[in-house]
Amino acid sequence: MKWNKYTLKTITEAEDIISSTLMDLGVEGVEIEDKVPLSESDKKQMFVDILPDIEPDDNIAYISFYIDSEVDASELLENVKTELKELSNLMDIGECSIVSSQTEDKDWINNWKQYFKQFTVDDILIKPSWEEVKPEDHEKLMIQIDPGTAFGTGMHETTQLCIRQLKKYITKTTKLLDVGCGSGILSIVSLKLGADHALGLDIDPNAINASKENAQVNHIPDEKFNVQIGNILEDGELQGSIGIEKYDIVVANILADVLISLTPIILKNLKTGGYYITSGIIDMKEEAVVTAVNKSGLEVVEVTYQGEWVSVTARKK
């Protein structure tokens, strides 16, 4: 199927009202492109430590929407132009020119699947549901992950670093706290390795759904794995409710700057003698994370590397 793409050129201050106007006229979804700098909240929810270079904000925004090429959109476009003209009498909305183009049908939700292939982390096979296990991998411990819109296929170096550290410290009595659980992969790997119980925390509702679905696919019993939404950095009650000095291992594969803030907080949930396994750390941030770990009174046990990424494992004295 082909789609007609209509792109409006406007200004950033008018993004919201124009998007709302388009929705009121029957447009089901819009795509916004601008150069507005990321907020601190946005940065905390991104999955990389080195953010892309963005050109200076020029106050220009492009709002696009798509209409089936076989549908006559002339009436809709006339209504859009009429509404934009009325808006321009009330506020500055920029030039609001409309450019049309044509694009092929895209499955935006599932396009990522072409890049996710099965792979191994040592003797662990991680695969998507749509691929068959290769004969040479039948003896490996299999983890099936379909992340959907949550972070974490296991392909990223930071996840693999955490998996290798978990393999060293998981026992049959391990109670694990997975902070920023994403797809649930680290909790599921831990339980497959024999851990007694895992609790996954995340601030993204998509992560909660993905973790539960992946646990079911991997035949993880409900009583072994709990997932809940919450921000342990900001919610003091959450920190108490999940258990003080309860966890043998706390694993956190998130941004270095978040780890620096998280480390002194998470100490209360970690048992004496318990392990704190972290990654998501670009090599240039290693020293800052190690310093934060030491200042919190934890003992650094090991620092491991894969590519330009770092994992810091520490122990509560």
XYZ file of C-alpha atoms in Angstrom:
317
model
C 0.000 0.000 0.000
C 1.169 3.523 -0.731
C 0.490 6.536 1.424
C 0.322 10.238 0.682
C 2.426 12.174 3.176
C 1.507 15.767 3.967
C 4.079 17.905 5.785
C 3.295 21.279 7.360
C 6.075 23.741 8.080
C 5.352 25.688 11.247
C 7.107 26.917 14.419
C 7.792 24.955 17.593
C 5.415 27.052 19.743
C 2.529 26.045 17.487
C 3.247 22.282 17.435
C 0.717 21.307 20.071
C -2.213 23.379 18.867
C -1.709 22.390 15.218
C -1.407 18.715 16.155
C -4.600 19.000 18.188
C -6.350 20.758 15.305
C -5.376 17.986 12.886
C -6.674 15.366 15.299
C -9.985 17.228 15.585
C -10.244 17.155 11.789
C -9.878 13.365 11.704
C -6.130 12.830 11.344
C -5.305 9.725 13.391
C -1.651 10.460 14.119
C 1.081 12.987 13.434
C 4.871 12.948 13.189
C 6.780 15.966 14.563
C 10.341 16.950 13.654
C 12.085 19.859 15.345
C 15.410 20.825 16.935
C 14.154 21.515 20.438
C 16.846 20.443 22.945
C 16.101 17.375 25.053
C 14.880 18.036 28.578
C 16.585 16.415 31.570
C 13.567 14.124 31.885
C 13.942 13.058 28.239
C 17.626 12.323 28.736
C 16.954 10.118 31.757
C 14.620 7.946 29.710
C 17.009 7.494 26.782
C 19.097 4.367 26.500
C 22.456 5.784 25.425
C 25.028 7.756 27.334
C 26.307 9.777 24.374
C 23.429 11.777 22.977
C 23.338 12.666 19.271
C 24.529 16.093 18.202
C 21.543 18.291 17.463
C 21.748 21.503 15.499
C 20.774 24.705 17.331
C 17.031 25.188 17.696
C 15.831 27.314 14.780
C 12.213 27.403 16.006
C 11.109 25.518 12.871
C 8.939 22.414 13.172
C 7.576 20.004 10.595
C 4.324 18.167 11.283
C 3.488 15.266 8.977
C 0.472 13.011 8.629
C -0.324 10.124 6.290
C -3.420 9.337 4.231
C -4.036 6.183 2.195
C -3.206 7.087 -1.426
C -6.499 5.543 -2.584
C -8.510 7.863 -0.342
C -9.603 11.249 -1.657
C -8.084 13.676 0.850
C -9.080 16.870 -0.925
C -11.866 17.741 1.521
C -9.635 17.079 4.529
C -6.864 19.237 3.079
C -9.277 22.095 2.435
C -10.496 21.841 6.030
C -6.897 21.847 7.254
C -6.086 24.963 5.252
C -9.212 26.705 6.534
C -8.388 25.916 10.169
C -4.784 27.001 9.732
C -5.882 30.318 8.275
C -8.162 30.917 11.261
C -5.376 29.968 13.659
C -2.993 32.387 11.955
C -5.378 35.235 12.800
C -5.094 34.343 16.487
C -1.418 33.468 16.875
C 1.881 33.073 15.063
C 1.997 29.657 13.401
C 4.761 30.361 10.910
C 4.267 29.973 7.190
C 2.317 26.681 7.487
C 2.996 25.651 3.915
C 1.957 22.089 3.041
C 4.150 19.804 0.928
C 2.871 16.447 -0.303
C 4.878 13.333 -1.154
C 4.274 9.601 -1.449
C 5.728 6.779 0.615
C 5.480 3.002 0.682
C 3.535 1.227 3.411
C 5.603 0.696 6.563
C 4.920 -1.450 9.597
C 6.355 1.011 12.098
C 5.815 -1.252 15.106
C 7.442 -4.361 13.623
C 10.180 -2.988 11.344
C 12.805 -3.429 14.079
C 12.405 -7.214 13.846
C 14.565 -7.409 10.744
C 17.545 -6.374 12.891
C 16.967 -8.783 15.793
C 18.487 -12.206 15.113
C 19.278 -15.001 17.549
C 22.718 -14.893 19.132
C 24.600 -16.340 22.086
C 26.177 -14.895 25.206
C 28.636 -17.661 26.090
C 26.400 -20.717 26.617
C 23.105 -18.775 26.632
C 21.030 -18.561 23.457
C 18.854 -15.457 23.139
C 16.323 -15.587 20.344
C 13.150 -13.886 19.090
C 9.993 -15.988 18.902
C 9.876 -15.957 15.103
C 13.184 -17.802 14.643
C 13.820 -21.537 15.010
C 16.636 -22.836 17.209
C 19.624 -23.950 15.153
C 20.670 -27.596 15.639
C 24.031 -26.604 17.119
C 22.288 -24.497 19.801
C 19.885 -27.094 21.217
C 22.067 -27.736 24.274
C 22.311 -24.059 25.224
C 20.169 -22.355 27.842
C 17.470 -20.677 25.757
C 15.968 -17.279 26.517
C 13.197 -16.051 24.219
C 12.781 -12.278 24.105
C 10.349 -10.132 22.142
C 11.019 -6.620 23.450
C 8.287 -4.885 21.448
C 8.510 -1.209 22.393
C 10.548 -1.853 25.553
C 14.329 -1.632 25.725
C 16.393 -4.810 25.793
C 16.950 -7.585 23.262
C 20.252 -8.563 24.860
C 22.192 -7.629 21.745
C 23.641 -4.472 23.271
C 27.058 -4.772 24.915
C 25.774 -3.375 28.226
C 23.160 -6.120 28.574
C 25.703 -8.814 27.744
C 28.107 -7.412 30.327
C 25.375 -7.688 32.972
C 24.473 -11.228 31.911
C 28.066 -12.392 32.284
C 28.280 -10.884 35.758
C 24.961 -12.405 36.810
C 26.245 -15.822 35.781
C 29.050 -15.450 38.326
C 26.918 -14.569 41.328
C 23.455 -16.145 40.900
C 22.639 -18.972 43.328
C 19.469 -20.941 43.999
C 18.646 -18.628 46.936
C 19.250 -15.340 45.082
C 16.627 -12.630 45.385
C 17.226 -10.104 42.621
C 16.119 -6.511 42.083
C 16.249 -5.388 38.434
C 16.132 -1.571 38.269
C 15.076 -0.357 34.814
C 14.038 -3.848 33.746
C 12.983 -2.953 30.172
C 11.993 -6.182 28.418
C 12.759 -8.160 31.591
C 15.721 -9.922 30.014
C 18.093 -9.667 32.988
C 15.465 -10.916 35.445
C 14.497 -13.763 33.132
C 18.123 -14.790 32.573
C 18.655 -14.750 36.358
C 15.640 -16.950 36.992
C 16.665 -19.343 34.232
C 20.093 -19.531 35.887
C 18.385 -20.644 39.097
C 17.619 -17.478 41.088
C 14.836 -17.822 43.646
C 12.938 -14.619 42.839
C 13.204 -11.415 40.811
C 11.478 -8.050 41.022
C 11.621 -5.761 38.000
C 11.100 -2.005 38.278
C 10.655 0.431 35.411
C 9.142 3.864 34.801
C 7.784 2.860 31.365
C 4.402 1.055 31.204
C 5.556 -0.647 27.980
C 8.368 -2.266 29.938
C 5.951 -3.716 32.471
C 3.829 -5.323 29.758
C 6.837 -6.590 27.804
C 8.447 -8.098 30.916
C 5.277 -9.978 31.857
C 4.806 -11.306 28.331
C 8.439 -12.415 28.056
C 8.218 -14.149 31.430
C 5.219 -16.144 30.227
C 6.955 -17.122 26.983
C 9.927 -18.370 29.009
C 7.660 -20.347 31.366
C 8.610 -18.310 34.421
C 6.081 -18.979 37.226
C 4.160 -15.910 38.393
C 5.348 -16.367 41.963
C 8.982 -16.172 40.811
C 8.811 -12.841 38.993
C 7.031 -9.621 39.861
C 7.114 -6.429 37.820
C 5.934 -3.003 38.852
C 6.071 0.543 37.630
C 7.882 3.092 39.742
C 10.811 5.477 40.076
C 12.964 4.471 43.033
C 14.988 7.686 42.671
C 11.983 9.865 43.459
C 9.595 7.629 45.394
C 10.761 7.025 48.961
C 7.731 4.903 49.771
C 8.537 2.587 46.865
C 12.009 1.979 48.205
C 10.564 0.835 51.512
C 7.722 -1.206 50.071
C 9.929 -3.385 47.866
C 12.029 -4.441 50.840
C 14.903 -3.095 52.926
C 18.057 -5.250 52.938
C 16.130 -7.870 50.984
C 18.128 -8.437 47.797
C 21.231 -10.533 47.223
C 21.789 -8.831 43.871
C 20.696 -5.478 42.498
C 21.275 -5.125 38.758
C 20.908 -1.822 36.931
C 21.631 -1.409 33.226
C 20.886 2.295 32.819
C 22.699 5.564 32.168
C 25.856 6.387 34.101
C 24.421 9.645 35.430
C 21.379 7.784 36.743
C 23.606 5.131 38.336
C 25.520 7.832 40.208
C 22.250 9.027 41.785
C 20.893 5.509 42.262
C 23.898 3.977 44.049
C 23.513 5.569 47.526
C 19.765 4.942 47.435
C 19.890 1.294 46.457
C 22.219 0.439 49.383
C 19.207 0.187 51.689
C 17.635 -2.553 49.561
C 20.823 -4.587 49.179
C 21.753 -7.188 51.785
C 25.107 -7.009 53.534
C 27.419 -9.060 51.337
C 25.116 -8.556 48.360
C 26.282 -7.610 44.873
C 25.487 -4.471 42.879
C 25.911 -5.115 39.138
C 25.774 -2.081 36.851
C 26.229 -1.235 33.210
C 25.030 1.295 30.656
C 28.326 3.069 31.306
C 30.264 4.517 28.380
C 34.013 4.200 29.003
C 34.556 7.910 29.624
C 32.075 7.734 32.542
C 33.749 4.761 34.244
C 35.692 6.831 36.773
C 32.594 8.813 37.799
C 30.582 5.649 38.479
C 33.429 3.947 40.353
C 33.842 7.079 42.476
C 30.127 7.100 43.317
C 30.279 3.410 44.247
C 33.270 3.965 46.537
C 31.705 7.021 48.175
C 28.632 4.961 49.005
C 30.746 2.524 50.967
C 30.529 -0.310 48.464
C 33.611 -2.304 47.566
C 34.362 -2.540 43.850
C 34.829 -6.232 43.041
C 35.343 -6.113 39.299
C 35.223 -3.795 36.307
C 34.620 -5.501 32.946
C 34.571 -4.174 29.410
C 33.003 -4.895 26.043
C 33.751 -2.488 23.223
C 33.421 1.050 24.604
C 31.050 -0.045 27.371
C 31.783 -0.800 31.019
C 30.229 -2.852 33.808
C 31.034 -2.147 37.454
C 30.305 -4.873 40.011
C 30.492 -3.971 43.695
C 29.758 -5.665 47.017
C 28.083 -4.275 50.125
C 30.506 -4.644 53.024
